[in-house]
XYZ file of C-alpha atoms in Angstrom:
545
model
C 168.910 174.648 62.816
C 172.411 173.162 64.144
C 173.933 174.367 61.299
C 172.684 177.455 60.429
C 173.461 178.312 64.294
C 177.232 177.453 64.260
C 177.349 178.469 60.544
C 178.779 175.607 59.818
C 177.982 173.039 56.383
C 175.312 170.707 56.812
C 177.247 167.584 55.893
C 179.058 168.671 58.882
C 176.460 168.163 61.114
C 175.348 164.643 61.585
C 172.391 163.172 63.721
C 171.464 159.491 64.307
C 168.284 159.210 65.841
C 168.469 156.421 69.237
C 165.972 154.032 69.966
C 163.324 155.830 72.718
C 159.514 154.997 74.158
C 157.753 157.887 72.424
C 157.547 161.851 71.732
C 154.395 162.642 71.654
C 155.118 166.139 69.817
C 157.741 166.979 72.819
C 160.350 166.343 69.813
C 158.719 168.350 66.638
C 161.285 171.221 66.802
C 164.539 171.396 68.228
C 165.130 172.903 71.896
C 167.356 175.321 73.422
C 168.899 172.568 74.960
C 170.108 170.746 71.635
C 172.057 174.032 70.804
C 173.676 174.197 74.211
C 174.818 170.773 74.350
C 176.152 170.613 70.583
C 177.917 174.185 71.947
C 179.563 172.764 74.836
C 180.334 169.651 73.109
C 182.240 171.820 70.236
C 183.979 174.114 73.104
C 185.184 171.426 75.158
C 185.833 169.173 72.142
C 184.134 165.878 74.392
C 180.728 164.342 74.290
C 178.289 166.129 76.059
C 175.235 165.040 77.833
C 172.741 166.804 79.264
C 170.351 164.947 81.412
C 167.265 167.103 83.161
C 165.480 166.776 86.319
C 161.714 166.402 86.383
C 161.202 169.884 87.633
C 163.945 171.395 84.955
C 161.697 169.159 82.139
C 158.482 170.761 82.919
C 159.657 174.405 82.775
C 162.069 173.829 79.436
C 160.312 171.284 76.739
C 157.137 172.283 75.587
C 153.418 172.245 76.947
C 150.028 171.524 76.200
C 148.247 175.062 74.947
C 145.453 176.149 77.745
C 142.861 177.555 75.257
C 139.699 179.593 76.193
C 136.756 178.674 73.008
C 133.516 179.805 71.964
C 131.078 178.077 69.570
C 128.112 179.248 68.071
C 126.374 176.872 65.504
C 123.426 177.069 63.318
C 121.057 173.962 63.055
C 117.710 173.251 61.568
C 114.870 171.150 63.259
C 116.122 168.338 62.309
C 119.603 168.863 63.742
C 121.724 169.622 60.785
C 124.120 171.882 61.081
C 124.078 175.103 58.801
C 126.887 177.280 59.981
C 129.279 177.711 62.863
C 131.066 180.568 64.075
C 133.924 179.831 66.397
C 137.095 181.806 68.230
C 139.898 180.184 70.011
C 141.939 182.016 72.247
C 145.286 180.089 73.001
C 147.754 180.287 75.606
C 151.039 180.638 73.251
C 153.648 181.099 76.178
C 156.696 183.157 75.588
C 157.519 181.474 72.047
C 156.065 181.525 68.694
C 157.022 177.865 68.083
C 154.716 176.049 65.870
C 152.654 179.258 66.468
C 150.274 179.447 63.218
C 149.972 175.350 63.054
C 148.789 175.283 66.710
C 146.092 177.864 66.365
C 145.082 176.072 63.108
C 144.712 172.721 63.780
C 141.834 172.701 65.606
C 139.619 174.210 63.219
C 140.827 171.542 60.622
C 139.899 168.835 62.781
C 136.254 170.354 63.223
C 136.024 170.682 59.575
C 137.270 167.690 58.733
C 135.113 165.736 60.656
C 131.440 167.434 60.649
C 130.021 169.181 57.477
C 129.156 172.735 57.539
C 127.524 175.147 54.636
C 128.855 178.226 56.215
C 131.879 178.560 58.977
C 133.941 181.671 60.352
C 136.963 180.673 62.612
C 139.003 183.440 64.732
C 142.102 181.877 66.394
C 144.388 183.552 68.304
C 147.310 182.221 70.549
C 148.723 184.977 72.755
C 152.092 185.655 74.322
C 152.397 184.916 77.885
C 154.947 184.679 80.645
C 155.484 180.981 80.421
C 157.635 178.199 78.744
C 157.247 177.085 75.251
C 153.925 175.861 73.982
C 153.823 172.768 71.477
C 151.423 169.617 71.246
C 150.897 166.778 73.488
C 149.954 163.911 71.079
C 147.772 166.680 69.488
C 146.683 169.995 69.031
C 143.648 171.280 70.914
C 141.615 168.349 73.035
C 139.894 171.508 74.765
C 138.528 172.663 71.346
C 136.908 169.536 70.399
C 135.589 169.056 73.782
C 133.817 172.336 73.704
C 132.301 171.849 70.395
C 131.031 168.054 70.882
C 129.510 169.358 73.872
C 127.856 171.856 72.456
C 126.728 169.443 70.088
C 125.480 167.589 72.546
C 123.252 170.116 73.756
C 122.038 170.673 70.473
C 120.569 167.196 70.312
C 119.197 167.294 73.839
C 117.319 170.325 73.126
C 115.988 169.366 69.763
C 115.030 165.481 71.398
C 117.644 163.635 69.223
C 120.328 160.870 70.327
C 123.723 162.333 70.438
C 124.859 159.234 67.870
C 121.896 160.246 65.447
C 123.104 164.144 65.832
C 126.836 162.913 64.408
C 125.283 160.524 61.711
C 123.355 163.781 60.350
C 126.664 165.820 60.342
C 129.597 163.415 59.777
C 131.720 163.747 56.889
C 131.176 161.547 54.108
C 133.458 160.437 50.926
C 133.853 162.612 47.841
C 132.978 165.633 49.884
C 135.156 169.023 50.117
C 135.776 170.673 53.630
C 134.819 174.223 54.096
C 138.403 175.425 52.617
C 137.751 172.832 49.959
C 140.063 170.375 50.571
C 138.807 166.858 48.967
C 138.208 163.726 51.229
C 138.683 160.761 49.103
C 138.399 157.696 51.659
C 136.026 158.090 54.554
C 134.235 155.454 57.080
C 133.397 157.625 59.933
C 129.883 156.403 59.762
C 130.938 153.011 59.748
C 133.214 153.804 62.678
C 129.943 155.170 64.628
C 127.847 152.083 63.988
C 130.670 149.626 65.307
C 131.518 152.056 68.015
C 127.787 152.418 68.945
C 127.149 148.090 68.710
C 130.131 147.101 70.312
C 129.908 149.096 73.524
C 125.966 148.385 73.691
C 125.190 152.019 73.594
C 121.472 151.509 72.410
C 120.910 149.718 75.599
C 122.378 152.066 77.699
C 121.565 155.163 76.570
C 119.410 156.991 79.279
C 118.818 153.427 81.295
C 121.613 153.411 83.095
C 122.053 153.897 86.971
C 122.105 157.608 88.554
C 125.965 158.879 88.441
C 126.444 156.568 85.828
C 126.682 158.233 82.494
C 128.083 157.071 78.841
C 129.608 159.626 76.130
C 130.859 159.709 72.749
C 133.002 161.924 70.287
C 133.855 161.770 66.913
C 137.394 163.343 65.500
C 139.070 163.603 62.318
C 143.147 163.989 61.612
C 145.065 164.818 58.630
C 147.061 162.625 57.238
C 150.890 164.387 56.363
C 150.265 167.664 55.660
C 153.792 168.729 54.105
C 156.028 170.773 55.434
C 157.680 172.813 52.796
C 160.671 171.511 51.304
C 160.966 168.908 53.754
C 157.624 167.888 52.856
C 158.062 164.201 50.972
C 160.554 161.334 51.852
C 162.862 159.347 49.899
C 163.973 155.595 50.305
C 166.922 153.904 48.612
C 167.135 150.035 48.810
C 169.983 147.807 47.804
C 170.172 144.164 46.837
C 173.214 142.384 48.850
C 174.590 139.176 47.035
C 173.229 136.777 49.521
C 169.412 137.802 48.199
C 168.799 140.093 51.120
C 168.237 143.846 51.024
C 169.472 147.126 53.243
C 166.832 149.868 53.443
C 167.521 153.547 53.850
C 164.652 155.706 55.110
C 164.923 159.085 56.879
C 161.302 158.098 58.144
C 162.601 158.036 62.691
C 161.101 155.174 65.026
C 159.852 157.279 68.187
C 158.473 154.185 69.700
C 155.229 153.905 67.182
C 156.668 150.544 65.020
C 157.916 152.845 62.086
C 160.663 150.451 61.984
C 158.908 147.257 61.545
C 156.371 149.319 59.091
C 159.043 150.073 56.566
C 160.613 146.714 57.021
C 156.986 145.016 56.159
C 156.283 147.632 53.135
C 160.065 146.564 51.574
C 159.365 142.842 52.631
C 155.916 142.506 50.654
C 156.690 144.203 47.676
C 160.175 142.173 47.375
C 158.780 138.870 47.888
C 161.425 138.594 50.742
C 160.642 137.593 54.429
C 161.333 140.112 57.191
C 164.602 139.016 58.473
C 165.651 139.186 54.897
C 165.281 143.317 55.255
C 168.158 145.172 56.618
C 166.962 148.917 57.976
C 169.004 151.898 58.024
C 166.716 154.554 59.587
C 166.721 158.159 60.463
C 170.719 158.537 59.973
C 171.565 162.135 58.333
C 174.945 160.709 56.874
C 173.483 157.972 55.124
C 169.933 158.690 54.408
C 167.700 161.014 52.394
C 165.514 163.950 53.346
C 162.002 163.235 55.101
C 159.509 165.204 57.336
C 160.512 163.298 60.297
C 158.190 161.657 62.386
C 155.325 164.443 62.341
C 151.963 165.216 61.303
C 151.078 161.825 60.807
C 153.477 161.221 57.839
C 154.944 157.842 58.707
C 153.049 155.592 56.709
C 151.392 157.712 54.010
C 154.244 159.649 53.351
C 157.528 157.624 53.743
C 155.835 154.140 53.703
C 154.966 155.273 50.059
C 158.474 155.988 49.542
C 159.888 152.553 50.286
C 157.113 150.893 48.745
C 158.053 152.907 45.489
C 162.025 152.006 46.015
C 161.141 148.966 46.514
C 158.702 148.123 43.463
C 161.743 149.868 41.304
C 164.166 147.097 42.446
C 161.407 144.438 41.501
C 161.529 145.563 38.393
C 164.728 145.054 37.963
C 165.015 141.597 39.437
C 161.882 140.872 37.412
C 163.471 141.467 34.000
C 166.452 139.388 34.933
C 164.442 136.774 35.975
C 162.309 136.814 33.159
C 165.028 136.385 30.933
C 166.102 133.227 32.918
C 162.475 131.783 32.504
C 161.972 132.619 28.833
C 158.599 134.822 29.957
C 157.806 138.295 29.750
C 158.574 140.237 33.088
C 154.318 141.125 33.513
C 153.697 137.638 33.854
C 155.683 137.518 37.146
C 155.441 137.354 40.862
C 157.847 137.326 43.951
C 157.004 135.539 47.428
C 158.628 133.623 49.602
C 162.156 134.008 48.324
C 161.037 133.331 44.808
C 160.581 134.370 41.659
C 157.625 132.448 40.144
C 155.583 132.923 36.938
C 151.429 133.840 37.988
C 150.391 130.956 36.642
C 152.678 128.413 36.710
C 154.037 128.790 40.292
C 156.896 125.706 39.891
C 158.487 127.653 37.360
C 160.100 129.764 39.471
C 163.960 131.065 40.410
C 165.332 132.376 43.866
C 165.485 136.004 44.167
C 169.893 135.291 45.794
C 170.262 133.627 42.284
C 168.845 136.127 40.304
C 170.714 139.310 42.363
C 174.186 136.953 41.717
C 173.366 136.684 38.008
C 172.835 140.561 37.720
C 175.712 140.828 39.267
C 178.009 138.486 37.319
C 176.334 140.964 34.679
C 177.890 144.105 35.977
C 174.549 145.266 37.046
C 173.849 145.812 40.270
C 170.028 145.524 42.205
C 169.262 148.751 43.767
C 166.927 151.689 43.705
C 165.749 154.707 45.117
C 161.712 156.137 45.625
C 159.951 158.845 46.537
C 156.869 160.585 47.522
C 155.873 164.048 47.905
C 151.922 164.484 49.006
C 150.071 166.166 46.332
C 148.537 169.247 47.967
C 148.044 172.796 46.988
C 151.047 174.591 47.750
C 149.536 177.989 47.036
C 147.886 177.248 50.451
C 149.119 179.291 53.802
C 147.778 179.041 57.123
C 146.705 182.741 57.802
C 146.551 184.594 54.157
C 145.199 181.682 51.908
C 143.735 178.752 53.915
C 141.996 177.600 50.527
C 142.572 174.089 48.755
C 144.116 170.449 49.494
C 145.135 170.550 52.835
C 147.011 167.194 52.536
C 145.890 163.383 50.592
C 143.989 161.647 53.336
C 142.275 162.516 56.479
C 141.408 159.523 59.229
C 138.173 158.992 61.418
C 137.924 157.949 64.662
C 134.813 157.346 67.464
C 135.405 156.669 70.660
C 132.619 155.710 73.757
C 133.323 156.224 77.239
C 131.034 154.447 80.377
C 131.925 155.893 83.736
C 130.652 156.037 87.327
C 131.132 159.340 89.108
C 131.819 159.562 93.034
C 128.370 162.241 93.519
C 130.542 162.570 97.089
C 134.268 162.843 95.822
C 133.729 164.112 92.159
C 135.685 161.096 91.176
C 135.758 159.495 88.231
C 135.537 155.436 87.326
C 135.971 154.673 83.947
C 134.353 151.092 83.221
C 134.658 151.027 79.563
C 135.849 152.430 76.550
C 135.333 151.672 72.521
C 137.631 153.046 70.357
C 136.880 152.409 66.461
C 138.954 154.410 63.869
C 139.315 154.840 59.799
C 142.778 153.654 59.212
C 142.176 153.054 55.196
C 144.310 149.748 55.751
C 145.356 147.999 58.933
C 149.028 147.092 58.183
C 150.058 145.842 61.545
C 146.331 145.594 63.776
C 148.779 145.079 66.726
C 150.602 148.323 66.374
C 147.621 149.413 65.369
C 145.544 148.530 69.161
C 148.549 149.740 70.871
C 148.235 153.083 69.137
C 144.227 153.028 69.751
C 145.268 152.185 73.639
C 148.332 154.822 74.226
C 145.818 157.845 72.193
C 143.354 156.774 75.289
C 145.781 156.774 77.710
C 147.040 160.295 77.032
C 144.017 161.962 75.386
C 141.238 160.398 77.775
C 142.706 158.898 81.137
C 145.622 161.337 81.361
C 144.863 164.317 79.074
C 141.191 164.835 80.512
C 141.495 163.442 84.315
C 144.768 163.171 86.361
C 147.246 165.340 84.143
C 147.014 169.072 84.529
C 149.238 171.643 85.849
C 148.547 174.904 87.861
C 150.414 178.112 87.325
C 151.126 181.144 89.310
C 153.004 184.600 88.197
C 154.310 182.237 85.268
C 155.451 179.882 87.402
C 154.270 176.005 87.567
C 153.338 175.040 90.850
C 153.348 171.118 90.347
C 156.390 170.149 88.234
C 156.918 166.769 90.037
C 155.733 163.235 89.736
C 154.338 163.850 93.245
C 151.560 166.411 92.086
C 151.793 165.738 88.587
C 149.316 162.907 88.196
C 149.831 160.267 85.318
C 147.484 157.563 84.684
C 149.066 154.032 85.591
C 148.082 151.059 84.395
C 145.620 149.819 87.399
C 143.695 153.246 86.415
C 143.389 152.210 82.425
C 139.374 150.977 81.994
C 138.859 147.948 79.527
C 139.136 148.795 76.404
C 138.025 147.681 73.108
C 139.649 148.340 69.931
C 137.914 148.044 66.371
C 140.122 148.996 63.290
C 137.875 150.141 60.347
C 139.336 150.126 57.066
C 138.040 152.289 54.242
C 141.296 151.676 51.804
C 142.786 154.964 50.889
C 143.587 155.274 46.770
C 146.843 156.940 47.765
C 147.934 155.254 50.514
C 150.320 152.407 50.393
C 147.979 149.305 50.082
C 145.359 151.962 51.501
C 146.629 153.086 54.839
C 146.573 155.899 56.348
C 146.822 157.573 59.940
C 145.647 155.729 62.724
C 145.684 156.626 66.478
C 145.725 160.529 66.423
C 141.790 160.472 65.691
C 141.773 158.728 68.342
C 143.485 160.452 70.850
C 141.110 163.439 70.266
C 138.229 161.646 70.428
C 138.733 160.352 73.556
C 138.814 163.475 75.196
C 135.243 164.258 73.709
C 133.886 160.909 74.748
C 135.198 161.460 78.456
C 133.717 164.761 78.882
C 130.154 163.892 77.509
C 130.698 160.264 79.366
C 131.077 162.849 82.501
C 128.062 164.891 81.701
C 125.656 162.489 80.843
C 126.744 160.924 84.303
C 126.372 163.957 86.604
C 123.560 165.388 84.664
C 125.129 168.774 83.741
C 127.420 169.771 81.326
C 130.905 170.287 81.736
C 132.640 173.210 80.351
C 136.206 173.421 82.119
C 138.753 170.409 81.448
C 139.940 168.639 82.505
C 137.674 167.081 84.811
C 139.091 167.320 87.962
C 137.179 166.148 91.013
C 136.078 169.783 92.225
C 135.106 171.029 88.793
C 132.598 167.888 89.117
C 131.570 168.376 92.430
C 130.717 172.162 91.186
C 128.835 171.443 89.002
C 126.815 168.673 90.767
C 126.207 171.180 93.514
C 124.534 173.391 90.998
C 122.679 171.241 88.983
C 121.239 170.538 92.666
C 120.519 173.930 93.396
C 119.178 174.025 90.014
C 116.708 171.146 90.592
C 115.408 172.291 94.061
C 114.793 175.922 92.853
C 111.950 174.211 90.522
């Protein structure tokens, strides 16, 4: 975009992503303030810095979409679910932005995650007098809220557990969607069952105390979905003569451990240790294209990439060794520093001495990799929405326990289970801080404390003062289970992990909410007078019979 507004050559442009806590979608497109900056910078011929206020932030990055929905779903007597008819009206603000992707996206996740014979979706995201419109962590929380409630309804009226209603519907492996995209790997029954034991949800379902309530929601995410030409990654890696390697990955680091993920992918595959890896990351001078860090690419997409460079330099330090060992280069493995045969680990040679002899060979150790996502390209968001969406597509189930003020309308959460389909846990520590920062934002913040109110276009509580975020005294215990289901495509079978997550969460606070106050919410997020509503009228409700 720099360049093609200053009309100047790309290699002319150069960007080196900085180390920063997160993005959260905020940074999936460029802003007007990028171009103003680079403008001034150019015109005054001095770095530039532009630095905004809280108030200036909230009326000039994007925002959440407000979204108005409306399910209406099929079922048999035994709960499954024939066919669904669904529109989405979406508060687009004054930009088309990611336009088309927004209004999609939360159809995908609904088909993604339940199965349905018959579907018709009608999305529409309208023009309005405010800022720009993007995600926050996600696409449309509201959307899946509505339709797991309406789910939930389903079961009550029909006299089944909400769990058994999801085990009827839930996606299983080797199925298509509705717009026939293939799901290869899939555990989100197996993320239901561990969800369901862990948080004791058998023995609390319908025993608990009055204003005491316990939800939960199921959600499924795409893994990488490309994004036209800049829809694969590439990875180069280089051999240095002391035996340790330099990386170069477009994939950027916003703060989710994409750093240390490519550094463990090269380190593995090499047979090196991780200080031995040297990572050159996100640097448009120095490293090739790569979708950046969005729709859930990281891992799958350039992950895959490195671990391709990287098994294309083992090859090469394999038939060198192998040469120096008298074996053939299939009989060989690399750990540890070393070079060893499979079954005869003393015979062995370090991996410094056999970069120095390719090198006293005139050869030197490097190689590139990549990896595009095989998908259907004929596919197009509005015209053709037919065929593989994207490779993988990641589960998630998350119960929430709460308390609700029947006074205050306020909200307690006491617990919360998060279990999730990752295909492979690389880093399970990455991994549970993911699982706890999707809660944070999709449950604690996204469907209690953080909202804003708008007037004639204007936002009324741009501060930290009225603009509530969740701190860490107001974070519930938590517990994390990683499921893996080991993707065929993935490297060693990973795939997304947190964004499943961070949508599910939002249905397992609302129905946590409901079950709790005994009526069903339909407005998020649940603010303490939208409760208090609806208490009142489930109490005017109750007398009236």
């Amino acid at each position: 975009p720099l360049s093609n507004a200053f009309k100047i050559p790309l290699h002319k442009v150069k960007i080196k992503k900085i180390t920063i806590g997160g993005a959260f979608g905020g940074r999936s497109e460029i802003c007007p303030v990028d171009y103003i900056c680079a403008l001034l910078a150019k015109k005054t011929n001095k770095p530039v810095k532009i630095e905004f206020t809280r108030e200036e932030n909230t009326i000039a990055t994007r925002q959440g979409h407000a979204m108005i929905t409306t399910h209406k779903t099929g079922v048999d007597k035994d709960g499954k679910v024939l066919a669904r008819e669904t529109t989405c009206y979406m508060d687009g603000g004054a930009y088309s932005s990611t336009g088309p992707i927004a209004t999609s996206v939360p159809f995908l996740s609904m088909e993604q995650v339940y199965r349905m014979e018959s579907v018709r979706y009608n999305g529409y995201r309208i023009y309005t007098n405010k800022p720009i419109r993007g995600m926050i962590r996600t696409h449309g929380r509201g959307f899946a809220c509505g339709l797991d409630t309406q789910l939930d309804m389903i079961a009550d009226h029909l006299g089944i557990d909400p769990v058994e209603m999801r085990l009827r519907n839930c996606r299983k492996p080797g199925e298509y969607t509705s717009t026939k995209s293939y799901v290869d790997s899939c555990a989100m029954d197996e993320t239901i069952h561990k969800a369901v034991e862990k948080s004791g949800w058998k023995e609390k379902w319908g025993k608990l105390p009055p204003f005491h309530g316990i939800g939960i929601g199921t959600n499924s995410v795409q893994t990488g979905f490309p994004m036209g030409i800049r829809g694969g990654s590439q990875s180069f890696i280089k051999f240095n003569e002391d035996g340790e390697a330099t990386v170069m990955s477009g994939v950027v680091d916003n703060g989710q451990g994409n750093d240390n993920m490519l550094v463990q992918i090269a380190a593995e595959e090499l047979g090196l240790l991780p200080e031995d890896i040297h990572l050159v990351s996100a640097d448009t001078e120095t490293t090739s294209s790569d979708p950046g860090s969005y729709s859930q690419v990281s891992t799958f997409v350039g992950g895959h990439a490195v671990q391709i460079a990287a098994r294309n330099c083992k090859k090469k330090l394999f038939g060198v060794a192998a040469k120096v060992l008298k074996v053939k280069p299939d009989t060989l493995a690399a750990k540890n520093r070393l070079i060893f045969v499979k079954n005869d680990p003393e015979k062995s040679i370090p991996i410094k001495k056999v970069v120095r002899i390719s090198l006293l060979n005139f050869t030197s150790v490097n190689a590139e990799g990549g990896y595009w996502p095989k998908v259907d390209m004929t596919r197009e968001w509005v015209k053709n929405p037919y065929g593989q969406m994207c490779e993988a597509f990641s589960f998630g189930t998350t119960i929430v326990e709460v308390k609700v003020d029947p006074d205050t309308g306020q909200v307690e959460v006491l617990e919360v289970t998060a279990a999730q389909d990752v295909g492979y846990g690389l880093n399970p520590l990455v991994l549970e801080g993911q699982f706890e920062g999707a809660l944070t934002m999709g449950g604690q913040g996204g469907m209690l404390t953080e909202y804003h109110e708008w007037k004639d276009g204007r936002c009324l509580n741009p501060t930290m003062l009225d603009y509530k975020l969740p701190l860490a005294c107001d974070m519930p215990k938590i517990n994390n289970i990683i499921v893996e289901s080991i993707d065929p495509k993935g490297p060693y079978g990973a795939k997304e992990a947190g964004m499943s997550i961070a949508m599910s969460a939002a249905q397992g606070y609302s129905a946590a909410v409901s079950n709790a106050i005994g009526a069903y919410m339909d407005s998020f997020p649940l603010t303490p007078d939208k409760i208090l509503t609806a208490i009142k009228k489930k109490k005017q409700q109750t007398e009236k019979k």
